[in-house]
Every structure is written in C-alpha cells, then in structure tokens.
Amino acid sequence: MLLIFFLIREFLLFLPVFTAGGQGGDTEITVPQGSGVTVLIKPGTPALAPRPCHLLLAKRPLSVLLVKPGERTGFTFTCRDPEKHFVLEIQKNIDCTSGPCPLGDIPLQPPAAALPTLNKTFVWDVRARKSAGLELRFSGPRLRQIGPGDRCPDGVTHTVSGLVGTTIVKIGTFCGNNGTVSRIKLQEGVKVALHLPWLQHRNTSGFSIVNHTAIKRLCIIESVFEGEGFATLMSANYPAGFPEDELMTWQFVVPAPLRASVSFLDFNVSNCERKEERVEYYIPGSATNPEVFRLDDPQPGNMAGNFNLSLQGCDQDAQSPGALRLRFHVLVQHPQTESNKTYVVDLSQERTLFLTIEPRPRLSRRFVAGCFVCLESRTCSPSVTLAPGSRHKISFLCDDLTRLWAVAEKTLSCTDYHYCQRRSFPLLVPGDILRLPVQLRDFSWKLLMPKDRLSLALTPVQKLQQHTHERPCNASFSYVVASAGPGHDLYFGSFCAGGSIEQVLVRQNSSVTLRTFAPSFQSEVPRQGLTVSFLPYFKEEGIFTVTPDTKSKVYLRTPNWDRGLPALSSVSWNISVPSGQEACLTFSKERTGVVCQSGRAFMIIQAQRTRAEEIFSLEDDTLPKPSFHHHSFWVNISNCSPAHGKQLDLLFWVTLSPRTLDLTAIIAAVVGGGVSLLFALGLIICCVKKKKKKGNKGPAVGVYNGNINTQMPLQPKKFQKGRRDNDSHVYAVIEDTMVYGHLLQDSGGSFLQPEVDTYRPFQGATGKCPPSPPPMCSRAPTTKLASEEPPPCFSPEPESEPYTFSHPGPVAGSHRSTQVPLLDSQEPGPPTE
C-alpha cells in the first residue's frame, strides 16, 4: 500500500504543472517543489543545422536553461527545428541512504509528449548505503549490450552505471530489443540514463528498481536465453580499464536441451602487484567449482544448464596500472551432431605414449561454434589429453570434425647398451589412433640412448625424398627428423616417400615426427613406416645413404638449412652409382660465403673404389664444377666455427645417365698400346741377346709364358745380389698392362687399379664409412693439395688418375731395393676412430 500511495502521489504532483506549446510557440516548464527533478536544456553536440538557433527567455537569448524544483519558466526558440540544436535532460535524484527505496516501476516524469520536441535523456540517480543492493528489472524485450560507437536501430538506449565510493563506473549501454539481459544488480547506488530521440513519444521507462540484499561485488548481470541464440557482453568501463580489485559476475540462464559455449573476442590484462586477474566459472553439479581460467586460456564450451562467469581484477601497479578489459561471446545452441558412437583408444599397454585432441589454431578471433571431446560421455571440453596405462572411451560433439586434430608423443629410451645394440624397433602409429575421425597432425617419437655409446639408424620401408624448394614433397605425410645435443639442435629436414634416400644415420638423441597434410594419410601410413636401429657410436652428425633414381634428379641439402650447419659438425652422403651408369654431381652455387672465426670448413669428395680424394676449402675456394663419377663416392662436408653473418648451407643434386665410351680415348689407347708393345718387344730382344753373351745364369723372367702360370705375382723375395749384379732394373720400365695384362682383369673384364703412394686420411673399410677431414691447422687454400710441396700437417694427395705410379725413395741406411710390386692383393685394414 505504501508503494502504491507513493506512485499515485508522484503522478498527481507532476500531472498539472508540466506544460508545453504556449501561445505563439511559447513553452512553459514548471517543476514542483520537493520533486527532486531538474530540467536542463543545452546545445546538442555537434549542431546539426547550418543556421543558428537561440533559446529566448523574456526576449533574452540563452545558451543553457536550467529549471530547478519549485520554478516555473516560459521560453521560446528562434527556429522551427530546435531538435537539431538543443537537447533536453531530465534528472531525478533519489536518496535511499536513510531508508528503503519503494521505487517499483519507474515512470517518465513528465511523459515525453508533455515536453518540447527535443532529443531527451531521462536520468535516475539513486544513492543507497554501501551494504545495500539495488536491482534493475527490465520488462518487455530484453536488452542487448552494444560497444562504443555502436547504435541501436530505434535510437533508444539504456546506459547503466554503478558506484565505487565516489567514482561512477559505467556498466554498459544497452539497446531495448533482441537481447538477453533481463536484470542488473548493483551495490551502493545506481545511475540509469534513458535516451529517447525527439520523434519517440514513449511514456514508460521500461524498467523497475527494487531493493536487494548485498551482492558484495560491483554488479551482477543476468542473461536469459529462451532458445538458440548468442550474446556479446563486455566488462565494466569497456574499453577503458576495469576497476581495480573489483569483481563482476554474469549469470546465464540456459534451457535444459541447449548447450552454451564461451569465446573471448578481445581482452587485455593490467599490471598486477598482488593477486592475479582471472575468470571463474560456476557450473551447478560440477565437482570442481569454481573452475578458474586465465584470460588467455581456452574457455569451456558445451556447458549444459545455467552457469556463472566472473571477472576478478587485481591490485594494480600505481606507476603503470595498465587496463583490464574483456569482450566475450556466448553461443547457446543444440548439441552439435551429438552421436552415440564411441571410439576406444587403448593405451593400457603403453608407458610413454600421450595423445592430445585439440582445436586447430585459428588465425582470427572471429567466434565460431566450438567442437568438444567427451570422456565416457560425461565430461566434455574443447581439448583432452589421454594418458598411457588406461583404456579411454571418447565421443565428439562437433558439427565439423575437421576443426579438431590429434597430436601424439611417444618416448623410446634405450638405457641398456648391451641389450639395444644391433636391435631394431619399428616406428608405427597404433591402429586405434588411425581409426579416430579427426586428423592426426603429428606423431612424434623421442629416441633416447646412452651418451657416446650408441647411435641411430633410420631405415624406411620405401626410400625417402628430402623436401627442398626445387623438389617439394607433395605426399599426404612426411617425416621430420631432428637431433638434440649439447650446445646445438640439428634439424635434418623433412622427408617423404618416393625418393632415393635408403637410410639416415644419426649420432645422438633424436626425434622423428610423422606430420600429415591430407586425410588420405590414414590409408597410406600403414604401408609406410620407419625402423630405428641402435648402432655403435660414431662421430659424424649424420650419414645419408643415397641411391639415385635413373629417371629424376636427387636434390640434397645440408641440415639446419635455415640457420646453417652447426659449428664443428660433419655430415656425409654415401652416394651409390649403379653399374653401367655415371653420376653427375652439381652444386647450386659457386661459393658458400661462409666466414670462419676459427678452424676450417672443408668438403671432401672421395671415390669409394680407388679412395682418390678431392678436398675443397669452403671458405676460400669456389665449389667444383659439375663432375662425373662412374662408381660410388662420398660427399663429406665439415664446418668450422663460423663468424656472425653468413652460415654454411649447401644444396646439390645428383643425376644418373647411361655410361658412354669415349671413341677418341679408345683410339688413343689402341695406338698407345701398339707403340708400347713394339717397344716392349725390342727390349725383350735386347735382353735375350745380352743374356746369351753373359751365359745362362737363370731362367728368363722378361718373357711371360701364359701356359705355365696363371696366378697374380705375389710379393717377391729380396734379391741376394746387389743391384749391380742382377738385371732387375731392366724390368722396371715394362708396362704391366702389356706383360701381365690378363692378370689385371677382374671377373667383369675391367682392369684393377693399383694403389700406390695414395694419401689416405681415412683408413676404414672402403664404401662403408665416410672420409675423415684432414687436420685443420692451416689456413692456406687447399682446393687440391700439391704432392710436390705438401703444407704442414697435411699428407700429399694423389692425382685423380687411377693408373698413376710413383717410386718411393730408398730407406735411409739401406742400399737394397725397396721397390714394391705394382699389384697388391691384400685388403685394406679395419676402420679406425
């Protein structure tokens, strides 16, 4: 009864005294005494008309007119369109500090029709005790919050502000239609401003104010969804900073069949001295209430039923407070493609395999409906990690599963040196993971082993191709190989099936990542695969075994292509040349451009059959021109400690073509052979005559009788006579290819090539271990080391001619012949470190 009496008294008090439109266009406004209402007419900002307009009071022009309680004022305008020049503001102050506020529905005092046709703003300023709460209830269409610069279609807005001490805090501006906001609760006081355009003849405020218990926070905004829809909401004082150390809550009412998802569209954090800015979710029935998230965390989705979202500020740095702000989106919809289909991922036998299903990264913050993964059909979240040792049942709530992907990681560690050595382990993706309806983005194997005890060999089922710009991988998946060691990480590259790389040897702990690019990988991966083997430790960073394809180029590049080969590291390529083919080795540039701070950067090209080497300084020399190789060969690249700037990176390729015989060389060989034969026959005749003169001192050794012995001559015994007393020097000039020519041929008909006085920095088994670089103690150019004057710390290098013969000098202290036969049937010694 008290409330009804109060409303009737207020209506009767204002009804007879507010008038407009007097004689001759005059307007009269009377404000009753004790009403708490003031009327202010002031210029609009900015003026909308080019011609000036004035407000006249007793023929005296005014720019501002204020009518206080108990005053009666008549005035007129000098123009016919005053709405383009002036605005009207009606403010009512309500003091509730001494008692309750029996406000109820708030009427417009006076009605808009009783006021001049100007843009109007009605303001209600209600002050209450600090411990008292006030609640705004909006009737009719619910409100929709808008941001700075946005406009409502009908021009009608409600602006709600609260109080923090003496500071006014803007809660938000709302349109009167197509919204979800139904109630706003505040503490200590509230200020509501209703803006009406001059054409609006509205006579209700659209809200009521009632007493409420203390809410112990800045405000609570209730957002009600009756069906599918969305809402965009903002923190107080947006986009300016949220008040320091304050708490603000949104209450969402969601019908039972629907699900709600939250997405942050824009946020910023301030500089906190104490506490931490965060958001908290309270979901009825959840065992973890409240669920706390950072602003940069993925926010929960697919929430069933009502829930609360709170924003908590912190104690800010007084010198540089920063600004906390948040704008977020709430989408309420039916469960997305909810299905009873359950997928089983059995990790009960795994110990180191972790599987994560998560949303794909999005480049923009534009909100889209979320996809959710549910465990046991009870707990749903945007991402989930499945741990080893358990059997998991999962299902998906998503309208587009391509927006999710899976990432897996497994550790394969070898701690027992004797057990792992020479053993092999397949790198396979479990079938349960391949059967999931989401893309497997990455499956990584971490390969760990004892330091300086074991190394790795990666052998694919099908030969691999290295990804380069010249020949990119276009397959549905690839293998990314990288190693990690003290001081540097080494990225070997990305490899896909269909190339020429048969094996990759890696010196230290490594990771192999299966990375997919197309859905077809699920049908292709089972036919592929890698096998990892643990081998005795070697010192090369990596060794590639390559058998080029006869139909295409094989592009190869050094590891760490983008950053350069690590300092003091060495990588080798074992390139096989099939029988009847010749390989052309070509480099992409003339110089590397590397600048060494210490040490030298070398490249060694070594023939595996003859072990003839060419050594190039990568810092000083030009890279070799395209070269042809008839047999398998090594390419070894060893880096120095490079200075800042240009690093060492090399790209080269190998092409195969059928081997052709050079007609000119054949003719020259035939002519040369004939001349040599005539010369040899002459020497034999001379020797025979000389022997006859001196008598028969022994059997003739100068003429070979093929009917007696068909074995290769072995190491002869030392002569018992001095060089002056025997004729051994007579045969020093006889061509072995002429006298023992048929013994130099192997089973294939090609000539064996002797190894005499050849520089061998590498003493390992031919064709199995890469060449080792020479000692790096000289900074002289070393494109081809001269045999006549070898520099310090380097052994002389032979010419590439495989039939070069040299004659070592006599050993000091001996006058006996130390000449060795030109053919040595012994095999090279075992490899050395």
PDB file of N, CA and C in Angstrom, residues 340-401:
ATOM      1  N   ASN A 340      25.785 -41.284 -30.636  1.00  0.00           N
ATOM      2  CA  ASN A 340      26.048 -42.331 -29.650  1.00  0.00           C
ATOM      3  C   ASN A 340      27.302 -43.124 -29.969  1.00  0.00           C
ATOM      4  N   LYS A 341      27.999 -42.773 -31.046  1.00  0.00           N
ATOM      5  CA  LYS A 341      29.171 -43.541 -31.442  1.00  0.00           C
ATOM      6  C   LYS A 341      30.330 -43.216 -30.516  1.00  0.00           C
ATOM      7  N   THR A 342      30.942 -44.252 -29.999  1.00  0.00           N
ATOM      8  CA  THR A 342      32.053 -44.110 -29.053  1.00  0.00           C
ATOM      9  C   THR A 342      33.296 -44.735 -29.669  1.00  0.00           C
ATOM     10  N   TYR A 343      34.427 -44.066 -29.498  1.00  0.00           N
ATOM     11  CA  TYR A 343      35.711 -44.540 -30.009  1.00  0.00           C
ATOM     12  C   TYR A 343      36.582 -44.960 -28.828  1.00  0.00           C
ATOM     13  N   VAL A 344      37.227 -46.099 -28.982  1.00  0.00           N
ATOM     14  CA  VAL A 344      38.082 -46.637 -27.925  1.00  0.00           C
ATOM     15  C   VAL A 344      39.544 -46.419 -28.314  1.00  0.00           C
ATOM     16  N   VAL A 345      40.294 -45.812 -27.412  1.00  0.00           N
ATOM     17  CA  VAL A 345      41.739 -45.641 -27.587  1.00  0.00           C
ATOM     18  C   VAL A 345      42.404 -46.411 -26.448  1.00  0.00           C
ATOM     19  N   ASP A 346      42.970 -47.552 -26.781  1.00  0.00           N
ATOM     20  CA  ASP A 346      43.547 -48.441 -25.771  1.00  0.00           C
ATOM     21  C   ASP A 346      45.031 -48.121 -25.599  1.00  0.00           C
ATOM     22  N   LEU A 347      45.349 -47.457 -24.496  1.00  0.00           N
ATOM     23  CA  LEU A 347      46.743 -47.149 -24.162  1.00  0.00           C
ATOM     24  C   LEU A 347      47.182 -47.923 -22.926  1.00  0.00           C
ATOM     25  N   SER A 348      46.473 -49.016 -22.615  1.00  0.00           N
ATOM     26  CA  SER A 348      46.779 -49.760 -21.392  1.00  0.00           C
ATOM     27  C   SER A 348      48.149 -50.418 -21.445  1.00  0.00           C
ATOM     28  N   GLN A 349      48.631 -50.742 -22.636  1.00  0.00           N
ATOM     29  CA  GLN A 349      49.940 -51.382 -22.762  1.00  0.00           C
ATOM     30  C   GLN A 349      51.055 -50.377 -23.029  1.00  0.00           C
ATOM     31  N   GLU A 350      50.703 -49.122 -23.126  1.00  0.00           N
ATOM     32  CA  GLU A 350      51.705 -48.082 -23.377  1.00  0.00           C
ATOM     33  C   GLU A 350      52.208 -47.513 -22.054  1.00  0.00           C
ATOM     34  N   ARG A 351      53.440 -47.034 -22.077  1.00  0.00           N
ATOM     35  CA  ARG A 351      54.023 -46.417 -20.892  1.00  0.00           C
ATOM     36  C   ARG A 351      54.471 -44.983 -21.132  1.00  0.00           C
ATOM     37  N   THR A 352      54.680 -44.646 -22.375  1.00  0.00           N
ATOM     38  CA  THR A 352      55.215 -43.295 -22.653  1.00  0.00           C
ATOM     39  C   THR A 352      54.454 -42.595 -23.768  1.00  0.00           C
ATOM     40  N   LEU A 353      53.279 -43.085 -24.140  1.00  0.00           N
ATOM     41  CA  LEU A 353      52.520 -42.509 -25.240  1.00  0.00           C
ATOM     42  C   LEU A 353      51.404 -41.617 -24.694  1.00  0.00           C
ATOM     43  N   PHE A 354      51.417 -40.339 -25.097  1.00  0.00           N
ATOM     44  CA  PHE A 354      50.384 -39.385 -24.737  1.00  0.00           C
ATOM     45  C   PHE A 354      49.712 -38.888 -26.019  1.00  0.00           C
ATOM     46  N   LEU A 355      48.375 -38.836 -25.987  1.00  0.00           N
ATOM     47  CA  LEU A 355      47.595 -38.390 -27.138  1.00  0.00           C
ATOM     48  C   LEU A 355      46.740 -37.199 -26.723  1.00  0.00           C
ATOM     49  N   THR A 356      46.839 -36.095 -27.476  1.00  0.00           N
ATOM     50  CA  THR A 356      46.063 -34.884 -27.212  1.00  0.00           C
ATOM     51  C   THR A 356      45.176 -34.593 -28.411  1.00  0.00           C
ATOM     52  N   ILE A 357      43.888 -34.390 -28.154  1.00  0.00           N
ATOM     53  CA  ILE A 357      42.937 -33.967 -29.180  1.00  0.00           C
ATOM     54  C   ILE A 357      42.538 -32.533 -28.854  1.00  0.00           C
ATOM     55  N   GLU A 358      42.724 -31.624 -29.785  1.00  0.00           N
ATOM     56  CA  GLU A 358      42.561 -30.197 -29.512  1.00  0.00           C
ATOM     57  C   GLU A 358      42.060 -29.478 -30.760  1.00  0.00           C
ATOM     58  N   PRO A 359      41.548 -28.234 -30.586  1.00  0.00           N
ATOM     59  CA  PRO A 359      41.114 -27.464 -31.761  1.00  0.00           C
ATOM     60  C   PRO A 359      42.313 -27.019 -32.590  1.00  0.00           C
ATOM     61  N   ARG A 360      42.108 -26.905 -33.875  1.00  0.00           N
ATOM     62  CA  ARG A 360      43.140 -26.336 -34.732  1.00  0.00           C
ATOM     63  C   ARG A 360      43.320 -24.854 -34.392  1.00  0.00           C
ATOM     64  N   PRO A 361      44.514 -24.318 -34.534  1.00  0.00           N
ATOM     65  CA  PRO A 361      44.699 -22.881 -34.295  1.00  0.00           C
ATOM     66  C   PRO A 361      43.901 -22.061 -35.291  1.00  0.00           C
ATOM     67  N   ARG A 362      43.338 -20.949 -34.811  1.00  0.00           N
ATOM     68  CA  ARG A 362      42.581 -20.041 -35.675  1.00  0.00           C
ATOM     69  C   ARG A 362      43.342 -18.741 -35.796  1.00  0.00           C
ATOM     70  N   LEU A 363      43.421 -18.228 -37.025  1.00  0.00           N
ATOM     71  CA  LEU A 363      44.173 -17.010 -37.273  1.00  0.00           C
ATOM     72  C   LEU A 363      43.415 -15.773 -36.816  1.00  0.00           C
ATOM     73  N   SER A 364      42.104 -15.823 -36.768  1.00  0.00           N
ATOM     74  CA  SER A 364      41.307 -14.672 -36.353  1.00  0.00           C
ATOM     75  C   SER A 364      40.547 -15.026 -35.088  1.00  0.00           C
ATOM     76  N   ARG A 365      40.082 -13.989 -34.405  1.00  0.00           N
ATOM     77  CA  ARG A 365      39.315 -14.187 -33.184  1.00  0.00           C
ATOM     78  C   ARG A 365      37.811 -14.185 -33.461  1.00  0.00           C
ATOM     79  N   ARG A 366      37.424 -14.250 -34.706  1.00  0.00           N
ATOM     80  CA  ARG A 366      36.004 -14.319 -35.023  1.00  0.00           C
ATOM     81  C   ARG A 366      35.431 -15.609 -34.442  1.00  0.00           C
ATOM     82  N   PHE A 367      34.342 -15.465 -33.718  1.00  0.00           N
ATOM     83  CA  PHE A 367      33.800 -16.614 -32.991  1.00  0.00           C
ATOM     84  C   PHE A 367      33.119 -17.595 -33.932  1.00  0.00           C
ATOM     85  N   VAL A 368      33.388 -18.850 -33.694  1.00  0.00           N
ATOM     86  CA  VAL A 368      32.670 -19.932 -34.361  1.00  0.00           C
ATOM     87  C   VAL A 368      32.289 -20.939 -33.284  1.00  0.00           C
ATOM     88  N   ALA A 369      31.301 -21.729 -33.577  1.00  0.00           N
ATOM     89  CA  ALA A 369      30.847 -22.727 -32.611  1.00  0.00           C
ATOM     90  C   ALA A 369      31.978 -23.698 -32.295  1.00  0.00           C
ATOM     91  N   GLY A 370      32.080 -24.073 -31.027  1.00  0.00           N
ATOM     92  CA  GLY A 370      33.177 -24.930 -30.607  1.00  0.00           C
ATOM     93  C   GLY A 370      32.913 -26.392 -30.886  1.00  0.00           C
ATOM     94  N   CYS A 371      34.010 -27.167 -30.913  1.00  0.00           N
ATOM     95  CA  CYS A 371      33.938 -28.619 -31.008  1.00  0.00           C
ATOM     96  C   CYS A 371      34.443 -29.191 -29.688  1.00  0.00           C
ATOM     97  N   PHE A 372      33.818 -30.282 -29.229  1.00  0.00           N
ATOM     98  CA  PHE A 372      34.122 -30.779 -27.908  1.00  0.00           C
ATOM     99  C   PHE A 372      34.395 -32.271 -27.949  1.00  0.00           C
ATOM    100  N   VAL A 373      35.288 -32.687 -27.052  1.00  0.00           N
ATOM    101  CA  VAL A 373      35.635 -34.086 -26.880  1.00  0.00           C
ATOM    102  C   VAL A 373      35.122 -34.511 -25.513  1.00  0.00           C
ATOM    103  N   CYS A 374      34.399 -35.618 -25.486  1.00  0.00           N
ATOM    104  CA  CYS A 374      33.775 -36.084 -24.244  1.00  0.00           C
ATOM    105  C   CYS A 374      34.417 -37.394 -23.821  1.00  0.00           C
ATOM    106  N   LEU A 375      34.789 -37.481 -22.541  1.00  0.00           N
ATOM    107  CA  LEU A 375      35.325 -38.700 -21.955  1.00  0.00           C
ATOM    108  C   LEU A 375      34.192 -39.440 -21.254  1.00  0.00           C
ATOM    109  N   GLU A 376      34.010 -40.704 -21.623  1.00  0.00           N
ATOM    110  CA  GLU A 376      32.958 -41.529 -21.036  1.00  0.00           C
ATOM    111  C   GLU A 376      31.586 -40.867 -21.157  1.00  0.00           C
ATOM    112  N   SER A 377      31.416 -39.961 -22.150  1.00  0.00           N
ATOM    113  CA  SER A 377      30.153 -39.267 -22.426  1.00  0.00           C
ATOM    114  C   SER A 377      29.679 -38.409 -21.264  1.00  0.00           C
ATOM    115  N   ARG A 378      30.569 -38.072 -20.334  1.00  0.00           N
ATOM    116  CA  ARG A 378      30.162 -37.258 -19.181  1.00  0.00           C
ATOM    117  C   ARG A 378      30.872 -35.913 -19.154  1.00  0.00           C
ATOM    118  N   THR A 379      32.172 -35.921 -19.310  1.00  0.00           N
ATOM    119  CA  THR A 379      32.957 -34.697 -19.216  1.00  0.00           C
ATOM    120  C   THR A 379      33.375 -34.273 -20.620  1.00  0.00           C
ATOM    121  N   CYS A 380      32.936 -33.088 -21.020  1.00  0.00           N
ATOM    122  CA  CYS A 380      33.229 -32.593 -22.356  1.00  0.00           C
ATOM    123  C   CYS A 380      34.058 -31.316 -22.251  1.00  0.00           C
ATOM    124  N   SER A 381      35.025 -31.172 -23.120  1.00  0.00           N
ATOM    125  CA  SER A 381      35.870 -29.977 -23.142  1.00  0.00           C
ATOM    126  C   SER A 381      36.425 -29.808 -24.543  1.00  0.00           C
ATOM    127  N   PRO A 382      36.909 -28.594 -24.880  1.00  0.00           N
ATOM    128  CA  PRO A 382      37.453 -28.372 -26.225  1.00  0.00           C
ATOM    129  C   PRO A 382      38.690 -29.208 -26.522  1.00  0.00           C
ATOM    130  N   SER A 383      39.458 -29.570 -25.508  1.00  0.00           N
ATOM    131  CA  SER A 383      40.667 -30.372 -25.733  1.00  0.00           C
ATOM    132  C   SER A 383      40.807 -31.369 -24.590  1.00  0.00           C
ATOM    133  N   VAL A 384      41.457 -32.493 -24.880  1.00  0.00           N
ATOM    134  CA  VAL A 384      41.642 -33.533 -23.879  1.00  0.00           C
ATOM    135  C   VAL A 384      42.958 -34.243 -24.174  1.00  0.00           C
ATOM    136  N   THR A 385      43.653 -34.670 -23.116  1.00  0.00           N
ATOM    137  CA  THR A 385      44.894 -35.435 -23.242  1.00  0.00           C
ATOM    138  C   THR A 385      44.692 -36.811 -22.633  1.00  0.00           C
ATOM    139  N   LEU A 386      44.946 -37.846 -23.426  1.00  0.00           N
ATOM    140  CA  LEU A 386      44.807 -39.229 -22.982  1.00  0.00           C
ATOM    141  C   LEU A 386      46.158 -39.737 -22.516  1.00  0.00           C
ATOM    142  N   ALA A 387      46.210 -40.209 -21.274  1.00  0.00           N
ATOM    143  CA  ALA A 387      47.465 -40.649 -20.674  1.00  0.00           C
ATOM    144  C   ALA A 387      47.672 -42.138 -20.903  1.00  0.00           C
ATOM    145  N   PRO A 388      48.931 -42.598 -20.879  1.00  0.00           N
ATOM    146  CA  PRO A 388      49.203 -44.031 -21.064  1.00  0.00           C
ATOM    147  C   PRO A 388      48.770 -44.831 -19.842  1.00  0.00           C
ATOM    148  N   GLY A 389      48.633 -46.140 -20.064  1.00  0.00           N
ATOM    149  CA  GLY A 389      48.276 -47.040 -18.981  1.00  0.00           C
ATOM    150  C   GLY A 389      46.789 -47.228 -18.775  1.00  0.00           C
ATOM    151  N   SER A 390      45.939 -46.622 -19.633  1.00  0.00           N
ATOM    152  CA  SER A 390      44.488 -46.729 -19.464  1.00  0.00           C
ATOM    153  C   SER A 390      43.822 -46.963 -20.812  1.00  0.00           C
ATOM    154  N   ARG A 391      42.590 -47.407 -20.715  1.00  0.00           N
ATOM    155  CA  ARG A 391      41.741 -47.597 -21.888  1.00  0.00           C
ATOM    156  C   ARG A 391      40.685 -46.509 -21.875  1.00  0.00           C
ATOM    157  N   HIS A 392      40.639 -45.680 -22.910  1.00  0.00           N
ATOM    158  CA  HIS A 392      39.800 -44.498 -22.926  1.00  0.00           C
ATOM    159  C   HIS A 392      38.658 -44.672 -23.925  1.00  0.00           C
ATOM    160  N   LYS A 393      37.455 -44.206 -23.515  1.00  0.00           N
ATOM    161  CA  LYS A 393      36.297 -44.135 -24.398  1.00  0.00           C
ATOM    162  C   LYS A 393      35.957 -42.666 -24.617  1.00  0.00           C
ATOM    163  N   ILE A 394      35.942 -42.255 -25.865  1.00  0.00           N
ATOM    164  CA  ILE A 394      35.701 -40.849 -26.175  1.00  0.00           C
ATOM    165  C   ILE A 394      34.615 -40.743 -27.235  1.00  0.00           C
ATOM    166  N   SER A 395      33.949 -39.594 -27.237  1.00  0.00           N
ATOM    167  CA  SER A 395      32.975 -39.257 -28.267  1.00  0.00           C
ATOM    168  C   SER A 395      33.135 -37.781 -28.586  1.00  0.00           C
ATOM    169  N   PHE A 396      32.501 -37.338 -29.664  1.00  0.00           N
ATOM    170  CA  PHE A 396      32.685 -35.979 -30.150  1.00  0.00           C
ATOM    171  C   PHE A 396      31.344 -35.277 -30.277  1.00  0.00           C
ATOM    172  N   LEU A 397      31.306 -34.003 -29.892  1.00  0.00           N
ATOM    173  CA  LEU A 397      30.169 -33.120 -30.111  1.00  0.00           C
ATOM    174  C   LEU A 397      30.653 -31.982 -30.987  1.00  0.00           C
ATOM    175  N   CYS A 398      30.451 -32.128 -32.283  1.00  0.00           N
ATOM    176  CA  CYS A 398      31.021 -31.160 -33.224  1.00  0.00           C
ATOM    177  C   CYS A 398      30.287 -31.278 -34.553  1.00  0.00           C
ATOM    178  N   ASP A 399      30.036 -30.124 -35.159  1.00  0.00           N
ATOM    179  CA  ASP A 399      29.381 -30.150 -36.465  1.00  0.00           C
ATOM    180  C   ASP A 399      30.385 -30.274 -37.599  1.00  0.00           C
ATOM    181  N   ASP A 400      31.675 -30.102 -37.311  1.00  0.00           N
ATOM    182  CA  ASP A 400      32.704 -30.190 -38.340  1.00  0.00           C
ATOM    183  C   ASP A 400      33.982 -30.688 -37.685  1.00  0.00           C
ATOM    184  N   LEU A 401      34.237 -31.988 -37.786  1.00  0.00           N
ATOM    185  CA  LEU A 401      35.385 -32.591 -37.118  1.00  0.00           C
ATOM    186  C   LEU A 401      36.715 -32.175 -37.727  1.00  0.00           C
TER     187      LEU A 401
END
